[in-house]
């Protein structure tokens, strides 16, 4: 545990929420994909979000379920407080850098270039800095200042509507909202005034669940319990291999799974121990095991897979084996039943629909929009 990175997460929530709304097809911001991305990078010990929460009333519930501390910074006291949230966030980060030596990494979730001096100062204090922001609302000055920068719209679990997707379908998939005028730009260049309220229809109780909100349309049908275990382990392992240069042991993998879901237990899936889970997955070809640095703690890795060509071959196999046109909705789950670690983002595609269109351009499948089904249909 002592060798683990300790992370402190600070969210400039107004920048993120408006950036997602303005540049990601009107979608609402979800902290879940960020939490999953950070789980493979270390242990998050602080999560704080700064905003005037009267403008983001529906978002409070989702953030609270992710154990994010909400820092209230009212904006209705005049123009002199337009940067109050930003200033408070900077003061808290600097104070924490000096007072809590055990925090090794600061995660600044914003696209605002005004935070660049803070990033530089944290790095001077020998802290690692990870930035997170919506790509089109992130200033070009901010990413180079960080040790690592994650674009929110490229994270696993974030599915922004594709620009070429039929308008009616996008409208049905969006959260009902009346886009207000705002004095603050989401382009990451700083505040110019207080935001107007974001009016949104109340979400259902389960809308804030990280699994429900981070899944796209093609994941909505769900999967069997055993399949979800395979997908969870494979995707977590893939994230660890991407973010770490060393070998991944069973203990590190289990610890990361618990970061993602503290209620995770192998007994819920019918296994007596985590070692038994890994042996089961190894027998099915989901993971590979090798001798580790300690007895009972083997190294775990994903089998060597081809890149795009193998993914296209898998897609063709699933579509051709269906015996007829396959709807886009639910197709990703079918692919993951065959290969639990499948992710279009690791192949360079920003959405599953873009991956499908790439396969169509390569002559792998034929894609067409069906008005009656109100969905894309695929054939070979």
mmCIF file of N, CA, C and O in Angstrom, residues 22-98:
data_model
loop_
_atom_site.group_PDB
_atom_site.id
_atom_site.type_symbol
_atom_site.label_atom_id
_atom_site.label_comp_id
_atom_site.label_asym_id
_atom_site.label_seq_id
_atom_site.Cartn_x
_atom_site.Cartn_y
_atom_site.Cartn_z
ATOM 1 N N UNK A 22 -21.987 21.858 -24.281
ATOM 2 C CA UNK A 22 -21.799 22.635 -25.502
ATOM 3 C C UNK A 22 -21.079 21.874 -26.603
ATOM 4 O O UNK A 22 -21.303 22.128 -27.790
ATOM 5 N N UNK A 23 -20.206 20.926 -26.240
ATOM 6 C CA UNK A 23 -19.349 20.298 -27.242
ATOM 7 C C UNK A 23 -19.543 18.790 -27.383
ATOM 8 O O UNK A 23 -18.933 18.179 -28.264
ATOM 9 N N UNK A 24 -20.379 18.196 -26.540
ATOM 10 C CA UNK A 24 -20.602 16.751 -26.630
ATOM 11 C C UNK A 24 -22.072 16.441 -26.843
ATOM 12 O O UNK A 24 -22.650 15.548 -26.221
ATOM 13 N N UNK A 25 -22.689 17.184 -27.737
ATOM 14 C CA UNK A 25 -24.059 16.886 -28.143
ATOM 15 C C UNK A 25 -25.095 17.105 -27.069
ATOM 16 O O UNK A 25 -26.137 16.462 -27.073
ATOM 17 N N UNK A 26 -24.836 17.989 -26.105
ATOM 18 C CA UNK A 26 -25.822 18.272 -25.076
ATOM 19 C C UNK A 26 -25.853 17.267 -23.941
ATOM 20 O O UNK A 26 -26.733 17.329 -23.093
ATOM 21 N N UNK A 27 -24.889 16.358 -23.898
ATOM 22 C CA UNK A 27 -24.898 15.333 -22.860
ATOM 23 C C UNK A 27 -24.553 15.932 -21.506
ATOM 24 O O UNK A 27 -23.876 16.956 -21.411
ATOM 25 N N UNK A 28 -25.046 15.299 -20.445
ATOM 26 C CA UNK A 28 -24.730 15.750 -19.099
ATOM 27 C C UNK A 28 -23.422 15.119 -18.647
ATOM 28 O O UNK A 28 -23.084 14.005 -19.036
ATOM 29 N N UNK A 29 -22.697 15.833 -17.818
ATOM 30 C CA UNK A 29 -21.400 15.370 -17.340
ATOM 31 C C UNK A 29 -21.576 14.249 -16.327
ATOM 32 O O UNK A 29 -22.457 14.297 -15.465
ATOM 33 N N UNK A 30 -20.734 13.227 -16.413
ATOM 34 C CA UNK A 30 -20.772 12.092 -15.493
ATOM 35 C C UNK A 30 -19.370 11.864 -14.941
ATOM 36 O O UNK A 30 -18.418 11.698 -15.711
ATOM 37 N N UNK A 31 -19.237 11.836 -13.626
ATOM 38 C CA UNK A 31 -17.930 11.659 -13.007
ATOM 39 C C UNK A 31 -17.441 10.213 -13.075
ATOM 40 O O UNK A 31 -16.248 9.948 -12.921
ATOM 41 N N UNK A 32 -18.343 9.266 -13.326
ATOM 42 C CA UNK A 32 -17.989 7.856 -13.312
ATOM 43 C C UNK A 32 -16.799 7.478 -14.175
ATOM 44 O O UNK A 32 -15.879 6.795 -13.697
ATOM 45 N N UNK A 33 -16.762 7.853 -15.452
ATOM 46 C CA UNK A 33 -15.601 7.514 -16.285
ATOM 47 C C UNK A 33 -14.285 8.070 -15.759
ATOM 48 O O UNK A 33 -13.236 7.431 -15.904
ATOM 49 N N UNK A 34 -14.316 9.251 -15.143
ATOM 50 C CA UNK A 34 -13.095 9.814 -14.555
ATOM 51 C C UNK A 34 -12.660 8.974 -13.359
ATOM 52 O O UNK A 34 -11.478 8.653 -13.197
ATOM 53 N N UNK A 35 -13.617 8.580 -12.523
ATOM 54 C CA UNK A 35 -13.299 7.755 -11.360
ATOM 55 C C UNK A 35 -12.660 6.439 -11.785
ATOM 56 O O UNK A 35 -11.682 5.978 -11.181
ATOM 57 N N UNK A 36 -13.191 5.818 -12.849
ATOM 58 C CA UNK A 36 -12.633 4.554 -13.332
ATOM 59 C C UNK A 36 -11.227 4.748 -13.892
ATOM 60 O O UNK A 36 -10.334 3.925 -13.685
ATOM 61 N N UNK A 37 -11.022 5.852 -14.626
ATOM 62 C CA UNK A 37 -9.697 6.116 -15.199
ATOM 63 C C UNK A 37 -8.657 6.362 -14.113
ATOM 64 O O UNK A 37 -7.494 5.966 -14.250
ATOM 65 N N UNK A 38 -9.064 7.000 -13.027
ATOM 66 C CA UNK A 38 -8.122 7.290 -11.954
ATOM 67 C C UNK A 38 -7.879 6.077 -11.061
ATOM 68 O O UNK A 38 -6.837 5.976 -10.410
ATOM 69 N N UNK A 39 -8.827 5.150 -11.024
ATOM 70 C CA UNK A 39 -8.681 3.968 -10.169
ATOM 71 C C UNK A 39 -7.458 3.143 -10.550
ATOM 72 O O UNK A 39 -6.843 2.511 -9.694
ATOM 73 N N UNK A 40 -7.104 3.149 -11.833
ATOM 74 C CA UNK A 40 -5.942 2.371 -12.267
ATOM 75 C C UNK A 40 -4.644 3.154 -12.099
ATOM 76 O O UNK A 40 -3.564 2.617 -12.348
ATOM 77 N N UNK A 41 -4.750 4.411 -11.665
ATOM 78 C CA UNK A 41 -3.555 5.241 -11.509
ATOM 79 C C UNK A 41 -3.156 5.441 -10.055
ATOM 80 O O UNK A 41 -2.078 5.942 -9.778
ATOM 81 N N UNK A 42 -4.025 5.078 -9.130
ATOM 82 C CA UNK A 42 -3.689 5.218 -7.728
ATOM 83 C C UNK A 42 -4.921 5.270 -6.855
ATOM 84 O O UNK A 42 -6.044 5.083 -7.311
ATOM 85 N N UNK A 43 -4.698 5.534 -5.578
ATOM 86 C CA UNK A 43 -5.771 5.582 -4.592
ATOM 87 C C UNK A 43 -6.225 7.022 -4.409
ATOM 88 O O UNK A 43 -5.443 7.885 -4.003
ATOM 89 N N UNK A 44 -7.480 7.294 -4.739
ATOM 90 C CA UNK A 44 -8.024 8.645 -4.611
ATOM 91 C C UNK A 44 -8.414 8.879 -3.154
ATOM 92 O O UNK A 44 -9.259 8.163 -2.602
ATOM 93 N N UNK A 45 -7.807 9.870 -2.522
ATOM 94 C CA UNK A 45 -8.074 10.156 -1.111
ATOM 95 C C UNK A 45 -8.865 11.444 -0.915
ATOM 96 O O UNK A 45 -9.418 11.673 0.162
ATOM 97 N N UNK A 46 -8.932 12.298 -1.936
ATOM 98 C CA UNK A 46 -9.684 13.553 -1.853
ATOM 99 C C UNK A 46 -10.431 13.755 -3.159
ATOM 100 O O UNK A 46 -9.849 13.600 -4.238
ATOM 101 N N UNK A 47 -11.718 14.091 -3.062
ATOM 102 C CA UNK A 47 -12.522 14.422 -4.250
ATOM 103 C C UNK A 47 -13.347 15.662 -3.912
ATOM 104 O O UNK A 47 -14.225 15.609 -3.050
ATOM 105 N N UNK A 48 -13.071 16.761 -4.589
ATOM 106 C CA UNK A 48 -13.796 17.999 -4.333
ATOM 107 C C UNK A 48 -14.251 18.626 -5.647
ATOM 108 O O UNK A 48 -13.484 18.663 -6.608
ATOM 109 N N UNK A 49 -15.473 19.147 -5.638
ATOM 110 C CA UNK A 49 -16.014 19.835 -6.809
ATOM 111 C C UNK A 49 -16.488 21.214 -6.389
ATOM 112 O O UNK A 49 -17.138 21.367 -5.344
ATOM 113 N N UNK A 50 -16.162 22.224 -7.201
ATOM 114 C CA UNK A 50 -16.425 23.612 -6.859
ATOM 115 C C UNK A 50 -17.415 24.212 -7.858
ATOM 116 O O UNK A 50 -17.207 24.140 -9.075
ATOM 117 N N UNK A 51 -18.495 24.816 -7.336
ATOM 118 C CA UNK A 51 -19.489 25.440 -8.214
ATOM 119 C C UNK A 51 -20.537 26.139 -7.355
ATOM 120 O O UNK A 51 -20.588 25.954 -6.132
ATOM 121 N N UNK A 52 -21.366 26.930 -8.019
ATOM 122 C CA UNK A 52 -22.601 27.411 -7.393
ATOM 123 C C UNK A 52 -23.630 26.326 -7.693
ATOM 124 O O UNK A 52 -24.151 26.227 -8.810
ATOM 125 N N UNK A 53 -23.928 25.491 -6.709
ATOM 126 C CA UNK A 53 -24.719 24.282 -6.955
ATOM 127 C C UNK A 53 -26.194 24.576 -7.196
ATOM 128 O O UNK A 53 -26.949 23.671 -7.559
ATOM 129 N N UNK A 54 -26.601 25.812 -7.024
ATOM 130 C CA UNK A 54 -27.985 26.140 -7.372
ATOM 131 C C UNK A 54 -28.204 26.056 -8.878
ATOM 132 O O UNK A 54 -29.327 25.918 -9.343
ATOM 133 N N UNK A 55 -27.116 26.124 -9.644
ATOM 134 C CA UNK A 55 -27.211 26.012 -11.094
ATOM 135 C C UNK A 55 -27.089 24.564 -11.566
ATOM 136 O O UNK A 55 -27.342 24.261 -12.730
ATOM 137 N N UNK A 56 -26.663 23.679 -10.705
ATOM 138 C CA UNK A 56 -26.449 22.282 -11.097
ATOM 139 C C UNK A 56 -27.121 21.351 -10.081
ATOM 140 O O UNK A 56 -26.507 20.423 -9.565
ATOM 141 N N UNK A 57 -28.381 21.643 -9.810
ATOM 142 C CA UNK A 57 -29.078 20.931 -8.751
ATOM 143 C C UNK A 57 -29.159 19.428 -9.010
ATOM 144 O O UNK A 57 -28.967 18.615 -8.106
ATOM 145 N N UNK A 58 -29.438 19.023 -10.244
ATOM 146 C CA UNK A 58 -29.575 17.601 -10.555
ATOM 147 C C UNK A 58 -28.243 16.862 -10.479
ATOM 148 O O UNK A 58 -28.216 15.654 -10.287
ATOM 149 N N UNK A 59 -27.144 17.593 -10.641
ATOM 150 C CA UNK A 59 -25.831 16.943 -10.652
ATOM 151 C C UNK A 59 -25.340 16.595 -9.245
ATOM 152 O O UNK A 59 -24.459 15.740 -9.080
ATOM 153 N N UNK A 60 -25.902 17.225 -8.243
ATOM 154 C CA UNK A 60 -25.438 16.984 -6.880
ATOM 155 C C UNK A 60 -25.557 15.508 -6.495
ATOM 156 O O UNK A 60 -24.664 14.947 -5.880
ATOM 157 N N UNK A 61 -26.684 14.919 -6.854
ATOM 158 C CA UNK A 61 -26.950 13.545 -6.454
ATOM 159 C C UNK A 61 -25.924 12.588 -7.032
ATOM 160 O O UNK A 61 -25.411 11.703 -6.343
ATOM 161 N N UNK A 62 -25.597 12.766 -8.317
ATOM 162 C CA UNK A 62 -24.622 11.892 -8.957
ATOM 163 C C UNK A 62 -23.252 12.035 -8.314
ATOM 164 O O UNK A 62 -22.576 11.046 -8.026
ATOM 165 N N UNK A 63 -22.829 13.272 -8.072
ATOM 166 C CA UNK A 63 -21.513 13.494 -7.473
ATOM 167 C C UNK A 63 -21.449 12.953 -6.049
ATOM 168 O O UNK A 63 -20.443 12.382 -5.635
ATOM 169 N N UNK A 64 -22.533 13.109 -5.305
ATOM 170 C CA UNK A 64 -22.558 12.600 -3.936
ATOM 171 C C UNK A 64 -22.422 11.083 -3.918
ATOM 172 O O UNK A 64 -21.745 10.511 -3.056
ATOM 173 N N UNK A 65 -23.023 10.405 -4.870
ATOM 174 C CA UNK A 65 -22.910 8.951 -4.945
ATOM 175 C C UNK A 65 -21.487 8.515 -5.273
ATOM 176 O O UNK A 65 -21.096 7.392 -4.989
ATOM 177 N N UNK A 66 -20.719 9.406 -5.882
ATOM 178 C CA UNK A 66 -19.308 9.119 -6.160
ATOM 179 C C UNK A 66 -18.407 9.644 -5.049
ATOM 180 O O UNK A 66 -17.197 9.728 -5.244
ATOM 181 N N UNK A 67 -18.994 9.989 -3.899
ATOM 182 C CA UNK A 67 -18.243 10.442 -2.725
ATOM 183 C C UNK A 67 -17.443 11.714 -3.002
ATOM 184 O O UNK A 67 -16.334 11.894 -2.494
ATOM 185 N N UNK A 68 -17.998 12.603 -3.833
ATOM 186 C CA UNK A 68 -17.355 13.883 -4.122
ATOM 187 C C UNK A 68 -17.867 14.927 -3.141
ATOM 188 O O UNK A 68 -19.081 15.088 -2.963
ATOM 189 N N UNK A 69 -16.950 15.632 -2.499
ATOM 190 C CA UNK A 69 -17.327 16.708 -1.589
ATOM 191 C C UNK A 69 -17.692 17.940 -2.407
ATOM 192 O O UNK A 69 -16.911 18.398 -3.260
ATOM 193 N N UNK A 70 -18.863 18.488 -2.166
ATOM 194 C CA UNK A 70 -19.345 19.636 -2.933
ATOM 195 C C UNK A 70 -19.006 20.923 -2.192
ATOM 196 O O UNK A 70 -19.459 21.150 -1.066
ATOM 197 N N UNK A 71 -18.196 21.755 -2.829
ATOM 198 C CA UNK A 71 -17.809 23.043 -2.248
ATOM 199 C C UNK A 71 -18.696 24.112 -2.867
ATOM 200 O O UNK A 71 -18.646 24.359 -4.076
ATOM 201 N N UNK A 72 -19.519 24.735 -2.048
ATOM 202 C CA UNK A 72 -20.491 25.730 -2.514
ATOM 203 C C UNK A 72 -19.835 27.100 -2.630
ATOM 204 O O UNK A 72 -19.263 27.620 -1.663
ATOM 205 N N UNK A 73 -19.896 27.674 -3.834
ATOM 206 C CA UNK A 73 -19.364 29.009 -4.076
ATOM 207 C C UNK A 73 -20.431 29.844 -4.779
ATOM 208 O O UNK A 73 -20.516 29.876 -6.017
ATOM 209 N N UNK A 74 -21.319 30.506 -4.026
ATOM 210 C CA UNK A 74 -22.413 31.280 -4.638
ATOM 211 C C UNK A 74 -21.893 32.354 -5.575
ATOM 212 O O UNK A 74 -20.892 33.014 -5.292
ATOM 213 N N UNK A 75 -22.609 32.542 -6.687
ATOM 214 C CA UNK A 75 -22.194 33.520 -7.702
ATOM 215 C C UNK A 75 -23.140 34.719 -7.758
ATOM 216 O O UNK A 75 -22.969 35.590 -8.596
ATOM 217 N N UNK A 76 -24.143 34.746 -6.917
ATOM 218 C CA UNK A 76 -25.187 35.760 -7.064
ATOM 219 C C UNK A 76 -24.924 37.027 -6.256
ATOM 220 O O UNK A 76 -25.811 37.812 -6.016
ATOM 221 N N UNK A 77 -23.711 37.210 -5.834
ATOM 222 C CA UNK A 77 -23.384 38.372 -5.009
ATOM 223 C C UNK A 77 -22.704 39.469 -5.810
ATOM 224 O O UNK A 77 -22.153 40.407 -5.255
ATOM 225 N N UNK A 78 -22.720 39.358 -7.133
ATOM 226 C CA UNK A 78 -22.122 40.397 -7.955
ATOM 227 C C UNK A 78 -20.929 39.907 -8.743
ATOM 228 O O UNK A 78 -20.405 38.825 -8.510
ATOM 229 N N UNK A 79 -20.488 40.731 -9.686
ATOM 230 C CA UNK A 79 -19.407 40.349 -10.605
ATOM 231 C C UNK A 79 -18.090 40.125 -9.879
ATOM 232 O O UNK A 79 -17.217 39.441 -10.385
ATOM 233 N N UNK A 80 -17.946 40.702 -8.692
ATOM 234 C CA UNK A 80 -16.680 40.564 -7.989
ATOM 235 C C UNK A 80 -16.411 39.125 -7.568
ATOM 236 O O UNK A 80 -15.289 38.788 -7.213
ATOM 237 N N UNK A 81 -17.435 38.242 -7.588
ATOM 238 C CA UNK A 81 -17.263 36.860 -7.173
ATOM 239 C C UNK A 81 -17.269 35.905 -8.366
ATOM 240 O O UNK A 81 -17.406 34.702 -8.196
ATOM 241 N N UNK A 82 -17.089 36.421 -9.564
ATOM 242 C CA UNK A 82 -17.195 35.553 -10.738
ATOM 243 C C UNK A 82 -16.097 34.495 -10.775
ATOM 244 O O UNK A 82 -16.272 33.449 -11.372
ATOM 245 N N UNK A 83 -14.957 34.752 -10.145
ATOM 246 C CA UNK A 83 -13.862 33.771 -10.122
ATOM 247 C C UNK A 83 -13.706 33.127 -8.755
ATOM 248 O O UNK A 83 -12.668 32.521 -8.472
ATOM 249 N N UNK A 84 -14.713 33.233 -7.901
ATOM 250 C CA UNK A 84 -14.595 32.763 -6.524
ATOM 251 C C UNK A 84 -14.303 31.270 -6.462
ATOM 252 O O UNK A 84 -13.461 30.825 -5.669
ATOM 253 N N UNK A 85 -14.976 30.478 -7.292
ATOM 254 C CA UNK A 85 -14.776 29.022 -7.275
ATOM 255 C C UNK A 85 -13.354 28.673 -7.701
ATOM 256 O O UNK A 85 -12.708 27.807 -7.104
ATOM 257 N N UNK A 86 -12.851 29.354 -8.740
ATOM 258 C CA UNK A 86 -11.494 29.097 -9.218
ATOM 259 C C UNK A 86 -10.458 29.426 -8.145
ATOM 260 O O UNK A 86 -9.510 28.663 -7.916
ATOM 261 N N UNK A 87 -10.644 30.577 -7.480
ATOM 262 C CA UNK A 87 -9.684 31.002 -6.460
ATOM 263 C C UNK A 87 -9.694 30.039 -5.282
ATOM 264 O O UNK A 87 -8.638 29.641 -4.768
ATOM 265 N N UNK A 88 -10.877 29.648 -4.847
ATOM 266 C CA UNK A 88 -10.991 28.699 -3.736
ATOM 267 C C UNK A 88 -10.324 27.368 -4.095
ATOM 268 O O UNK A 88 -9.636 26.758 -3.259
ATOM 269 N N UNK A 89 -10.504 26.917 -5.322
ATOM 270 C CA UNK A 89 -9.906 25.663 -5.763
ATOM 271 C C UNK A 89 -8.375 25.753 -5.745
ATOM 272 O O UNK A 89 -7.694 24.821 -5.313
ATOM 273 N N UNK A 90 -7.823 26.869 -6.190
ATOM 274 C CA UNK A 90 -6.368 27.066 -6.181
ATOM 275 C C UNK A 90 -5.832 27.105 -4.755
ATOM 276 O O UNK A 90 -4.822 26.452 -4.431
ATOM 277 N N UNK A 91 -6.506 27.853 -3.881
ATOM 278 C CA UNK A 91 -6.053 27.961 -2.492
ATOM 279 C C UNK A 91 -6.059 26.593 -1.818
ATOM 280 O O UNK A 91 -5.101 26.219 -1.130
ATOM 281 N N UNK A 92 -7.125 25.816 -2.019
ATOM 282 C CA UNK A 92 -7.212 24.493 -1.391
ATOM 283 C C UNK A 92 -6.126 23.555 -1.909
ATOM 284 O O UNK A 92 -5.544 22.776 -1.140
ATOM 285 N N UNK A 93 -5.853 23.613 -3.218
ATOM 286 C CA UNK A 93 -4.839 22.724 -3.800
ATOM 287 C C UNK A 93 -3.447 23.053 -3.249
ATOM 288 O O UNK A 93 -2.687 22.148 -2.877
ATOM 289 N N UNK A 94 -3.107 24.338 -3.171
ATOM 290 C CA UNK A 94 -1.791 24.731 -2.660
ATOM 291 C C UNK A 94 -1.660 24.370 -1.181
ATOM 292 O O UNK A 94 -0.624 23.858 -0.726
ATOM 293 N N UNK A 95 -2.720 24.636 -0.415
ATOM 294 C CA UNK A 95 -2.695 24.290 1.005
ATOM 295 C C UNK A 95 -2.486 22.792 1.204
ATOM 296 O O UNK A 95 -1.689 22.359 2.039
ATOM 297 N N UNK A 96 -3.176 21.998 0.404
ATOM 298 C CA UNK A 96 -3.051 20.543 0.511
ATOM 299 C C UNK A 96 -1.654 20.084 0.107
ATOM 300 O O UNK A 96 -1.104 19.134 0.680
ATOM 301 N N UNK A 97 -1.060 20.728 -0.883
ATOM 302 C CA UNK A 97 0.284 20.345 -1.338
ATOM 303 C C UNK A 97 1.310 20.528 -0.225
ATOM 304 O O UNK A 97 2.250 19.739 -0.100
ATOM 305 N N UNK A 98 1.135 21.569 0.612
ATOM 306 C CA UNK A 98 2.081 21.829 1.692
ATOM 307 C C UNK A 98 1.782 21.010 2.944
ATOM 308 O O UNK A 98 2.694 20.587 3.651
#
